[in-house]
């Protein structure tokens, strides 16, 4: 900690005792009541993070941290099933694969792969939304936005009405940096692919319906998106997600290619998940 005395830390005793040695509190409240952390201690945790104190020590939690790991775990498991376990059966003859035991094994692998594929696409969308919402919240806490127009204030806060995620991604970064233009546009990559791939597949899962999407949203068959989801699409969704986050991060922060909470990847695209993750 910076300039903190033992007496300041002693104030943690009573609330920890009352909560059975496990306490969650907003980072902003911790900074106000107990003191500031030295540079690097929070490992890139944003202002909207939550402090988690337990017998394991002091940790930080925030939506992007969890959703990044949801994405990584589901994608890694899809890759393990599709690229390794199911591959073992693809060299077998149809006669072999029709055996009851093997059919049961293959059916189980396919079920789990499909479940993880859907979970991964949902995590891609959720992570991007959490990231842009977090940036907006952090900005609003540290800046006076009263000079912005009502519509622009609503893009950051959604205090008046919900905002389409596309508008958030296009307008949010430029409002946060007070620039005339932002890093993303509907007709350019990677946002173009986000609109064409991640959003319709996610919407088809979250808003499952036999009705087709409205023409202004592409007019696609919602159910077909669920049935057609495969490893290739999931790979692309993951790549698009990292690209979108990277474009925004470089524009808003300017330090590093990606936020520090984004997990590194191996050559095959899977994510490296460490013991502290």
PDB file of C-alpha atoms in Angstrom:
ATOM      1  CA  UNK A   1       0.000   0.000   0.000  1.00  0.00           C
ATOM      2  CA  UNK A   2       0.975   3.645  -0.366  1.00  0.00           C
ATOM      3  CA  UNK A   3       1.382   5.698   2.804  1.00  0.00           C
ATOM      4  CA  UNK A   4      -0.783   3.407   4.901  1.00  0.00           C
ATOM      5  CA  UNK A   5      -0.228   2.789   8.619  1.00  0.00           C
ATOM      6  CA  UNK A   6      -0.902  -0.365  10.662  1.00  0.00           C
ATOM      7  CA  UNK A   7      -3.785   1.422  12.309  1.00  0.00           C
ATOM      8  CA  UNK A   8      -5.440   1.906   8.941  1.00  0.00           C
ATOM      9  CA  UNK A   9      -5.231  -1.808   8.158  1.00  0.00           C
ATOM     10  CA  UNK A  10      -6.511  -2.617  11.636  1.00  0.00           C
ATOM     11  CA  UNK A  11      -9.830  -1.087  10.583  1.00  0.00           C
ATOM     12  CA  UNK A  12     -10.309  -4.182   8.417  1.00  0.00           C
ATOM     13  CA  UNK A  13     -10.563  -6.453  11.453  1.00  0.00           C
ATOM     14  CA  UNK A  14     -14.149  -5.799  12.545  1.00  0.00           C
ATOM     15  CA  UNK A  15     -15.820  -6.055   9.118  1.00  0.00           C
ATOM     16  CA  UNK A  16     -13.804  -9.195   8.315  1.00  0.00           C
ATOM     17  CA  UNK A  17     -14.735 -10.763  11.652  1.00  0.00           C
ATOM     18  CA  UNK A  18     -18.414  -9.977  11.104  1.00  0.00           C
ATOM     19  CA  UNK A  19     -18.331 -11.591   7.651  1.00  0.00           C
ATOM     20  CA  UNK A  20     -16.528 -14.785   8.583  1.00  0.00           C
ATOM     21  CA  UNK A  21     -13.198 -13.651   7.107  1.00  0.00           C
ATOM     22  CA  UNK A  22     -14.681 -13.201   3.601  1.00  0.00           C
ATOM     23  CA  UNK A  23     -15.512  -9.674   2.454  1.00  0.00           C
ATOM     24  CA  UNK A  24     -16.417  -8.155  -0.888  1.00  0.00           C
ATOM     25  CA  UNK A  25     -16.409  -4.401  -1.299  1.00  0.00           C
ATOM     26  CA  UNK A  26     -16.084  -2.039  -4.275  1.00  0.00           C
ATOM     27  CA  UNK A  27     -12.555  -0.937  -5.072  1.00  0.00           C
ATOM     28  CA  UNK A  28     -13.666   2.698  -4.865  1.00  0.00           C
ATOM     29  CA  UNK A  29     -14.890   2.114  -1.296  1.00  0.00           C
ATOM     30  CA  UNK A  30     -11.628   0.412  -0.317  1.00  0.00           C
ATOM     31  CA  UNK A  31      -9.582   3.307  -1.721  1.00  0.00           C
ATOM     32  CA  UNK A  32     -11.729   5.787   0.174  1.00  0.00           C
ATOM     33  CA  UNK A  33     -11.745   3.988   3.516  1.00  0.00           C
ATOM     34  CA  UNK A  34      -8.401   2.184   3.743  1.00  0.00           C
ATOM     35  CA  UNK A  35      -5.846   3.622   1.334  1.00  0.00           C
ATOM     36  CA  UNK A  36      -4.298   3.291  -2.099  1.00  0.00           C
ATOM     37  CA  UNK A  37      -2.338   0.425  -3.598  1.00  0.00           C
ATOM     38  CA  UNK A  38       1.167   0.688  -4.977  1.00  0.00           C
ATOM     39  CA  UNK A  39       1.554   0.678  -8.747  1.00  0.00           C
ATOM     40  CA  UNK A  40       1.133  -2.778 -10.286  1.00  0.00           C
ATOM     41  CA  UNK A  41      -0.448  -4.439  -7.257  1.00  0.00           C
ATOM     42  CA  UNK A  42      -3.916  -4.550  -8.808  1.00  0.00           C
ATOM     43  CA  UNK A  43      -2.545  -6.090 -12.045  1.00  0.00           C
ATOM     44  CA  UNK A  44      -4.651  -3.967 -14.345  1.00  0.00           C
ATOM     45  CA  UNK A  45      -7.904  -4.245 -12.418  1.00  0.00           C
ATOM     46  CA  UNK A  46     -10.233  -1.409 -13.500  1.00  0.00           C
ATOM     47  CA  UNK A  47     -11.833   1.146 -11.226  1.00  0.00           C
ATOM     48  CA  UNK A  48     -15.118  -0.787 -11.218  1.00  0.00           C
ATOM     49  CA  UNK A  49     -13.413  -3.864  -9.745  1.00  0.00           C
ATOM     50  CA  UNK A  50     -14.438  -5.454  -6.461  1.00  0.00           C
ATOM     51  CA  UNK A  51     -11.975  -6.197  -3.685  1.00  0.00           C
ATOM     52  CA  UNK A  52     -12.265  -9.735  -2.327  1.00  0.00           C
ATOM     53  CA  UNK A  53     -10.568 -10.357   1.008  1.00  0.00           C
ATOM     54  CA  UNK A  54     -10.420 -13.898   2.362  1.00  0.00           C
ATOM     55  CA  UNK A  55      -7.935 -16.298   3.992  1.00  0.00           C
ATOM     56  CA  UNK A  56      -6.454 -16.612   0.475  1.00  0.00           C
ATOM     57  CA  UNK A  57      -5.450 -12.958   0.662  1.00  0.00           C
ATOM     58  CA  UNK A  58      -6.601  -9.819  -1.113  1.00  0.00           C
ATOM     59  CA  UNK A  59      -7.794 -10.330  -4.672  1.00  0.00           C
ATOM     60  CA  UNK A  60      -9.666  -8.314  -7.268  1.00  0.00           C
ATOM     61  CA  UNK A  61     -12.689  -9.405  -9.249  1.00  0.00           C
ATOM     62  CA  UNK A  62     -14.426  -7.713 -12.167  1.00  0.00           C
ATOM     63  CA  UNK A  63     -16.742  -8.894 -14.957  1.00  0.00           C
ATOM     64  CA  UNK A  64     -14.066  -8.894 -17.659  1.00  0.00           C
ATOM     65  CA  UNK A  65     -11.867 -11.172 -15.531  1.00  0.00           C
ATOM     66  CA  UNK A  66     -14.569 -13.823 -15.183  1.00  0.00           C
ATOM     67  CA  UNK A  67     -15.961 -13.547 -18.709  1.00  0.00           C
ATOM     68  CA  UNK A  68     -12.482 -13.778 -20.234  1.00  0.00           C
ATOM     69  CA  UNK A  69     -12.022 -17.058 -18.392  1.00  0.00           C
ATOM     70  CA  UNK A  70     -15.488 -18.260 -19.400  1.00  0.00           C
ATOM     71  CA  UNK A  71     -14.463 -17.689 -22.997  1.00  0.00           C
ATOM     72  CA  UNK A  72     -11.064 -19.335 -22.545  1.00  0.00           C
ATOM     73  CA  UNK A  73     -12.334 -22.418 -20.722  1.00  0.00           C
ATOM     74  CA  UNK A  74     -15.179 -23.055 -23.173  1.00  0.00           C
ATOM     75  CA  UNK A  75     -12.953 -22.510 -26.226  1.00  0.00           C
ATOM     76  CA  UNK A  76     -10.162 -24.711 -24.893  1.00  0.00           C
ATOM     77  CA  UNK A  77     -12.628 -27.497 -24.200  1.00  0.00           C
ATOM     78  CA  UNK A  78     -14.183 -27.203 -27.673  1.00  0.00           C
ATOM     79  CA  UNK A  79     -10.714 -27.446 -29.197  1.00  0.00           C
ATOM     80  CA  UNK A  80      -9.826 -30.454 -27.060  1.00  0.00           C
ATOM     81  CA  UNK A  81     -12.970 -32.299 -28.119  1.00  0.00           C
ATOM     82  CA  UNK A  82     -13.018 -31.330 -31.802  1.00  0.00           C
ATOM     83  CA  UNK A  83      -9.321 -31.372 -32.606  1.00  0.00           C
ATOM     84  CA  UNK A  84      -8.223 -34.272 -30.452  1.00  0.00           C
ATOM     85  CA  UNK A  85     -10.876 -36.570 -28.993  1.00  0.00           C
ATOM     86  CA  UNK A  86     -13.287 -36.661 -31.946  1.00  0.00           C
ATOM     87  CA  UNK A  87     -10.380 -36.877 -34.372  1.00  0.00           C
ATOM     88  CA  UNK A  88      -9.591 -40.313 -32.955  1.00  0.00           C
ATOM     89  CA  UNK A  89     -12.942 -41.554 -34.231  1.00  0.00           C
ATOM     90  CA  UNK A  90     -12.775 -39.944 -37.652  1.00  0.00           C
ATOM     91  CA  UNK A  91     -10.275 -42.541 -38.826  1.00  0.00           C
ATOM     92  CA  UNK A  92     -12.560 -45.403 -37.797  1.00  0.00           C
ATOM     93  CA  UNK A  93     -14.847 -47.205 -40.228  1.00  0.00           C
ATOM     94  CA  UNK A  94     -18.604 -46.650 -40.101  1.00  0.00           C
ATOM     95  CA  UNK A  95     -19.003 -50.268 -39.011  1.00  0.00           C
ATOM     96  CA  UNK A  96     -16.804 -49.601 -35.966  1.00  0.00           C
ATOM     97  CA  UNK A  97     -18.543 -46.375 -35.077  1.00  0.00           C
ATOM     98  CA  UNK A  98     -21.965 -47.989 -35.145  1.00  0.00           C
ATOM     99  CA  UNK A  99     -21.023 -50.163 -32.211  1.00  0.00           C
ATOM    100  CA  UNK A 100     -23.142 -49.200 -29.194  1.00  0.00           C
ATOM    101  CA  UNK A 101     -20.264 -48.286 -26.879  1.00  0.00           C
ATOM    102  CA  UNK A 102     -18.561 -46.086 -29.469  1.00  0.00           C
ATOM    103  CA  UNK A 103     -21.863 -44.438 -30.462  1.00  0.00           C
ATOM    104  CA  UNK A 104     -22.447 -43.517 -26.827  1.00  0.00           C
ATOM    105  CA  UNK A 105     -18.937 -42.049 -26.524  1.00  0.00           C
ATOM    106  CA  UNK A 106     -19.261 -40.031 -29.735  1.00  0.00           C
ATOM    107  CA  UNK A 107     -22.728 -38.762 -28.806  1.00  0.00           C
ATOM    108  CA  UNK A 108     -21.437 -37.565 -25.430  1.00  0.00           C
ATOM    109  CA  UNK A 109     -18.496 -35.741 -27.025  1.00  0.00           C
ATOM    110  CA  UNK A 110     -20.728 -34.047 -29.599  1.00  0.00           C
ATOM    111  CA  UNK A 111     -23.217 -32.940 -26.941  1.00  0.00           C
ATOM    112  CA  UNK A 112     -20.458 -31.428 -24.831  1.00  0.00           C
ATOM    113  CA  UNK A 113     -18.823 -29.782 -27.846  1.00  0.00           C
ATOM    114  CA  UNK A 114     -22.106 -28.142 -28.923  1.00  0.00           C
ATOM    115  CA  UNK A 115     -22.780 -26.922 -25.393  1.00  0.00           C
ATOM    116  CA  UNK A 116     -19.295 -25.406 -25.122  1.00  0.00           C
ATOM    117  CA  UNK A 117     -19.581 -23.826 -28.579  1.00  0.00           C
ATOM    118  CA  UNK A 118     -22.772 -22.022 -27.593  1.00  0.00           C
ATOM    119  CA  UNK A 119     -21.235 -21.000 -24.265  1.00  0.00           C
ATOM    120  CA  UNK A 120     -18.156 -19.649 -26.034  1.00  0.00           C
ATOM    121  CA  UNK A 121     -20.135 -17.465 -28.454  1.00  0.00           C
ATOM    122  CA  UNK A 122     -22.194 -16.099 -25.566  1.00  0.00           C
ATOM    123  CA  UNK A 123     -18.991 -15.360 -23.645  1.00  0.00           C
ATOM    124  CA  UNK A 124     -17.562 -13.512 -26.651  1.00  0.00           C
ATOM    125  CA  UNK A 125     -20.544 -11.164 -26.771  1.00  0.00           C
ATOM    126  CA  UNK A 126     -20.764 -10.793 -22.993  1.00  0.00           C
ATOM    127  CA  UNK A 127     -17.065  -9.992 -22.665  1.00  0.00           C
ATOM    128  CA  UNK A 128     -17.189  -7.240 -25.275  1.00  0.00           C
ATOM    129  CA  UNK A 129     -20.287  -5.724 -23.683  1.00  0.00           C
ATOM    130  CA  UNK A 130     -18.766  -5.892 -20.189  1.00  0.00           C
ATOM    131  CA  UNK A 131     -15.574  -4.249 -21.458  1.00  0.00           C
ATOM    132  CA  UNK A 132     -17.246  -1.266 -23.112  1.00  0.00           C
ATOM    133  CA  UNK A 133     -19.639  -0.817 -20.175  1.00  0.00           C
ATOM    134  CA  UNK A 134     -16.735  -0.890 -17.730  1.00  0.00           C
ATOM    135  CA  UNK A 135     -14.795   1.718 -19.671  1.00  0.00           C
ATOM    136  CA  UNK A 136     -17.844   3.955 -19.737  1.00  0.00           C
ATOM    137  CA  UNK A 137     -18.468   3.593 -15.989  1.00  0.00           C
ATOM    138  CA  UNK A 138     -14.848   4.305 -15.100  1.00  0.00           C
ATOM    139  CA  UNK A 139     -14.908   7.432 -17.272  1.00  0.00           C
ATOM    140  CA  UNK A 140     -18.134   8.714 -15.733  1.00  0.00           C
ATOM    141  CA  UNK A 141     -16.693   8.288 -12.212  1.00  0.00           C
ATOM    142  CA  UNK A 142     -13.646  10.397 -12.996  1.00  0.00           C
ATOM    143  CA  UNK A 143     -14.971  13.023 -15.424  1.00  0.00           C
ATOM    144  CA  UNK A 144     -17.696  15.656 -15.550  1.00  0.00           C
ATOM    145  CA  UNK A 145     -20.068  14.660 -18.354  1.00  0.00           C
ATOM    146  CA  UNK A 146     -22.601  17.431 -17.795  1.00  0.00           C
ATOM    147  CA  UNK A 147     -21.310  19.203 -20.901  1.00  0.00           C
ATOM    148  CA  UNK A 148     -22.226  16.280 -23.165  1.00  0.00           C
ATOM    149  CA  UNK A 149     -25.491  16.183 -25.051  1.00  0.00           C
ATOM    150  CA  UNK A 150     -28.321  14.157 -23.563  1.00  0.00           C
ATOM    151  CA  UNK A 151     -27.863  11.442 -26.186  1.00  0.00           C
ATOM    152  CA  UNK A 152     -24.113  11.192 -25.604  1.00  0.00           C
ATOM    153  CA  UNK A 153     -24.567  11.036 -21.841  1.00  0.00           C
ATOM    154  CA  UNK A 154     -27.027   8.216 -22.380  1.00  0.00           C
ATOM    155  CA  UNK A 155     -24.525   6.302 -24.533  1.00  0.00           C
ATOM    156  CA  UNK A 156     -22.194   6.238 -21.528  1.00  0.00           C
ATOM    157  CA  UNK A 157     -24.721   5.767 -18.727  1.00  0.00           C
ATOM    158  CA  UNK A 158     -27.927   4.353 -20.266  1.00  0.00           C
ATOM    159  CA  UNK A 159     -29.716   6.445 -17.653  1.00  0.00           C
ATOM    160  CA  UNK A 160     -32.519   7.400 -20.054  1.00  0.00           C
ATOM    161  CA  UNK A 161     -32.942   4.317 -22.251  1.00  0.00           C
ATOM    162  CA  UNK A 162     -31.055   1.178 -23.322  1.00  0.00           C
ATOM    163  CA  UNK A 163     -28.340   1.639 -25.956  1.00  0.00           C
ATOM    164  CA  UNK A 164     -27.639  -0.806 -28.776  1.00  0.00           C
ATOM    165  CA  UNK A 165     -24.241  -2.424 -28.317  1.00  0.00           C
ATOM    166  CA  UNK A 166     -23.168  -1.284 -31.794  1.00  0.00           C
ATOM    167  CA  UNK A 167     -23.758   2.340 -30.793  1.00  0.00           C
ATOM    168  CA  UNK A 168     -21.805   1.765 -27.583  1.00  0.00           C
ATOM    169  CA  UNK A 169     -18.850   0.341 -29.480  1.00  0.00           C
ATOM    170  CA  UNK A 170     -18.837   3.067 -32.123  1.00  0.00           C
ATOM    171  CA  UNK A 171     -19.549   6.088 -29.933  1.00  0.00           C
ATOM    172  CA  UNK A 172     -18.246   5.073 -26.520  1.00  0.00           C
ATOM    173  CA  UNK A 173     -14.477   5.135 -27.227  1.00  0.00           C
ATOM    174  CA  UNK A 174     -14.587   8.528 -28.938  1.00  0.00           C
ATOM    175  CA  UNK A 175     -16.635  10.035 -26.090  1.00  0.00           C
ATOM    176  CA  UNK A 176     -14.214   8.628 -23.512  1.00  0.00           C
ATOM    177  CA  UNK A 177     -11.201  10.065 -25.353  1.00  0.00           C
ATOM    178  CA  UNK A 178     -13.059  13.221 -26.419  1.00  0.00           C
ATOM    179  CA  UNK A 179     -12.215  12.573 -30.068  1.00  0.00           C
ATOM    180  CA  UNK A 180     -14.335  13.243 -33.134  1.00  0.00           C
ATOM    181  CA  UNK A 181     -13.993   9.685 -34.411  1.00  0.00           C
ATOM    182  CA  UNK A 182     -13.435   6.323 -32.756  1.00  0.00           C
ATOM    183  CA  UNK A 183     -11.556   3.144 -33.676  1.00  0.00           C
ATOM    184  CA  UNK A 184     -14.598   1.144 -34.820  1.00  0.00           C
ATOM    185  CA  UNK A 185     -17.133   1.487 -37.632  1.00  0.00           C
ATOM    186  CA  UNK A 186     -19.963  -0.765 -38.740  1.00  0.00           C
ATOM    187  CA  UNK A 187     -18.530  -1.139 -42.258  1.00  0.00           C
ATOM    188  CA  UNK A 188     -14.937  -1.897 -41.212  1.00  0.00           C
ATOM    189  CA  UNK A 189     -13.248  -4.806 -39.508  1.00  0.00           C
ATOM    190  CA  UNK A 190     -13.391  -6.019 -36.822  1.00  0.00           C
ATOM    191  CA  UNK A 191     -16.792  -4.511 -35.952  1.00  0.00           C
ATOM    192  CA  UNK A 192     -18.195  -5.590 -39.326  1.00  0.00           C
ATOM    193  CA  UNK A 193     -17.497  -9.228 -38.472  1.00  0.00           C
ATOM    194  CA  UNK A 194     -18.830  -8.752 -34.935  1.00  0.00           C
ATOM    195  CA  UNK A 195     -22.130  -7.674 -36.487  1.00  0.00           C
ATOM    196  CA  UNK A 196     -22.115 -10.496 -39.048  1.00  0.00           C
ATOM    197  CA  UNK A 197     -20.907 -13.348 -36.833  1.00  0.00           C
ATOM    198  CA  UNK A 198     -21.022 -12.871 -33.066  1.00  0.00           C
ATOM    199  CA  UNK A 199     -24.192 -10.830 -32.709  1.00  0.00           C
ATOM    200  CA  UNK A 200     -26.547 -12.956 -34.856  1.00  0.00           C
ATOM    201  CA  UNK A 201     -25.321 -16.234 -33.375  1.00  0.00           C
ATOM    202  CA  UNK A 202     -25.576 -14.846 -29.861  1.00  0.00           C
ATOM    203  CA  UNK A 203     -29.036 -13.384 -30.528  1.00  0.00           C
ATOM    204  CA  UNK A 204     -30.201 -16.703 -31.961  1.00  0.00           C
ATOM    205  CA  UNK A 205     -29.205 -18.463 -28.735  1.00  0.00           C
ATOM    206  CA  UNK A 206     -30.412 -15.829 -26.266  1.00  0.00           C
ATOM    207  CA  UNK A 207     -33.621 -15.038 -28.191  1.00  0.00           C
ATOM    208  CA  UNK A 208     -34.231 -18.507 -29.644  1.00  0.00           C
ATOM    209  CA  UNK A 209     -37.279 -18.417 -31.916  1.00  0.00           C
ATOM    210  CA  UNK A 210     -38.594 -20.117 -35.059  1.00  0.00           C
ATOM    211  CA  UNK A 211     -39.371 -16.635 -36.421  1.00  0.00           C
ATOM    212  CA  UNK A 212     -36.821 -15.039 -38.748  1.00  0.00           C
ATOM    213  CA  UNK A 213     -34.977 -11.895 -37.692  1.00  0.00           C
ATOM    214  CA  UNK A 214     -36.387  -8.640 -39.014  1.00  0.00           C
ATOM    215  CA  UNK A 215     -35.075  -7.576 -42.411  1.00  0.00           C
ATOM    216  CA  UNK A 216     -33.325  -4.552 -40.885  1.00  0.00           C
ATOM    217  CA  UNK A 217     -31.322  -7.021 -38.765  1.00  0.00           C
ATOM    218  CA  UNK A 218     -30.463  -9.282 -41.688  1.00  0.00           C
ATOM    219  CA  UNK A 219     -33.618 -11.359 -42.016  1.00  0.00           C
ATOM    220  CA  UNK A 220     -31.740 -14.572 -41.145  1.00  0.00           C
ATOM    221  CA  UNK A 221     -33.318 -17.803 -39.896  1.00  0.00           C
ATOM    222  CA  UNK A 222     -32.648 -17.715 -36.161  1.00  0.00           C
ATOM    223  CA  UNK A 223     -32.870 -21.453 -35.662  1.00  0.00           C
ATOM    224  CA  UNK A 224     -30.404 -22.185 -38.462  1.00  0.00           C
ATOM    225  CA  UNK A 225     -27.750 -20.196 -36.604  1.00  0.00           C
ATOM    226  CA  UNK A 226     -28.066 -22.509 -33.620  1.00  0.00           C
ATOM    227  CA  UNK A 227     -27.929 -25.649 -35.739  1.00  0.00           C
ATOM    228  CA  UNK A 228     -25.057 -24.471 -37.962  1.00  0.00           C
ATOM    229  CA  UNK A 229     -22.727 -23.311 -35.194  1.00  0.00           C
ATOM    230  CA  UNK A 230     -19.419 -25.161 -35.561  1.00  0.00           C
ATOM    231  CA  UNK A 231     -15.755 -24.980 -34.591  1.00  0.00           C
ATOM    232  CA  UNK A 232     -14.848 -22.724 -37.516  1.00  0.00           C
ATOM    233  CA  UNK A 233     -17.429 -20.123 -36.487  1.00  0.00           C
ATOM    234  CA  UNK A 234     -16.411 -20.332 -32.841  1.00  0.00           C
ATOM    235  CA  UNK A 235     -12.746 -19.824 -33.766  1.00  0.00           C
ATOM    236  CA  UNK A 236     -13.699 -16.776 -35.773  1.00  0.00           C
ATOM    237  CA  UNK A 237     -15.862 -15.397 -32.965  1.00  0.00           C
ATOM    238  CA  UNK A 238     -12.965 -15.667 -30.505  1.00  0.00           C
ATOM    239  CA  UNK A 239     -10.557 -13.945 -32.900  1.00  0.00           C
ATOM    240  CA  UNK A 240     -13.063 -11.154 -33.567  1.00  0.00           C
ATOM    241  CA  UNK A 241     -13.582 -10.643 -29.827  1.00  0.00           C
ATOM    242  CA  UNK A 242      -9.870 -10.214 -29.166  1.00  0.00           C
ATOM    243  CA  UNK A 243      -9.564  -7.879 -32.176  1.00  0.00           C
ATOM    244  CA  UNK A 244     -12.463  -5.667 -31.048  1.00  0.00           C
ATOM    245  CA  UNK A 245     -11.090  -5.379 -27.514  1.00  0.00           C
ATOM    246  CA  UNK A 246      -7.601  -4.675 -28.873  1.00  0.00           C
ATOM    247  CA  UNK A 247      -8.797  -1.894 -31.180  1.00  0.00           C
ATOM    248  CA  UNK A 248     -10.621  -0.162 -28.340  1.00  0.00           C
ATOM    249  CA  UNK A 249      -7.801  -0.657 -25.838  1.00  0.00           C
ATOM    250  CA  UNK A 250      -5.131   0.796 -28.102  1.00  0.00           C
ATOM    251  CA  UNK A 251      -7.354   3.785 -28.852  1.00  0.00           C
ATOM    252  CA  UNK A 252      -8.428   4.495 -25.268  1.00  0.00           C
ATOM    253  CA  UNK A 253      -5.404   3.376 -23.257  1.00  0.00           C
ATOM    254  CA  UNK A 254      -2.479   3.334 -25.652  1.00  0.00           C
ATOM    255  CA  UNK A 255      -0.384   1.041 -23.444  1.00  0.00           C
ATOM    256  CA  UNK A 256       0.089  -2.443 -24.842  1.00  0.00           C
ATOM    257  CA  UNK A 257      -1.809  -4.287 -27.531  1.00  0.00           C
ATOM    258  CA  UNK A 258      -4.440  -5.649 -25.125  1.00  0.00           C
ATOM    259  CA  UNK A 259      -5.629  -5.151 -21.538  1.00  0.00           C
ATOM    260  CA  UNK A 260      -3.480  -7.108 -19.093  1.00  0.00           C
ATOM    261  CA  UNK A 261      -6.434  -9.298 -18.097  1.00  0.00           C
ATOM    262  CA  UNK A 262      -6.679 -10.798 -21.603  1.00  0.00           C
ATOM    263  CA  UNK A 263      -5.169 -14.278 -21.404  1.00  0.00           C
ATOM    264  CA  UNK A 264      -2.277 -15.174 -23.734  1.00  0.00           C
ATOM    265  CA  UNK A 265      -2.791 -17.722 -26.509  1.00  0.00           C
ATOM    266  CA  UNK A 266      -0.820 -20.654 -27.855  1.00  0.00           C
ATOM    267  CA  UNK A 267      -0.020 -21.245 -31.518  1.00  0.00           C
ATOM    268  CA  UNK A 268      -3.217 -23.261 -31.986  1.00  0.00           C
ATOM    269  CA  UNK A 269      -5.322 -20.421 -30.606  1.00  0.00           C
ATOM    270  CA  UNK A 270      -6.137 -21.961 -27.236  1.00  0.00           C
ATOM    271  CA  UNK A 271      -5.656 -19.865 -24.133  1.00  0.00           C
ATOM    272  CA  UNK A 272      -3.050 -20.215 -21.400  1.00  0.00           C
ATOM    273  CA  UNK A 273      -4.849 -20.371 -18.050  1.00  0.00           C
ATOM    274  CA  UNK A 274      -2.535 -20.205 -15.063  1.00  0.00           C
ATOM    275  CA  UNK A 275      -2.999 -21.222 -11.452  1.00  0.00           C
ATOM    276  CA  UNK A 276      -3.848 -17.630 -10.467  1.00  0.00           C
ATOM    277  CA  UNK A 277      -6.557 -17.384 -13.133  1.00  0.00           C
TER     278      UNK A 277
END
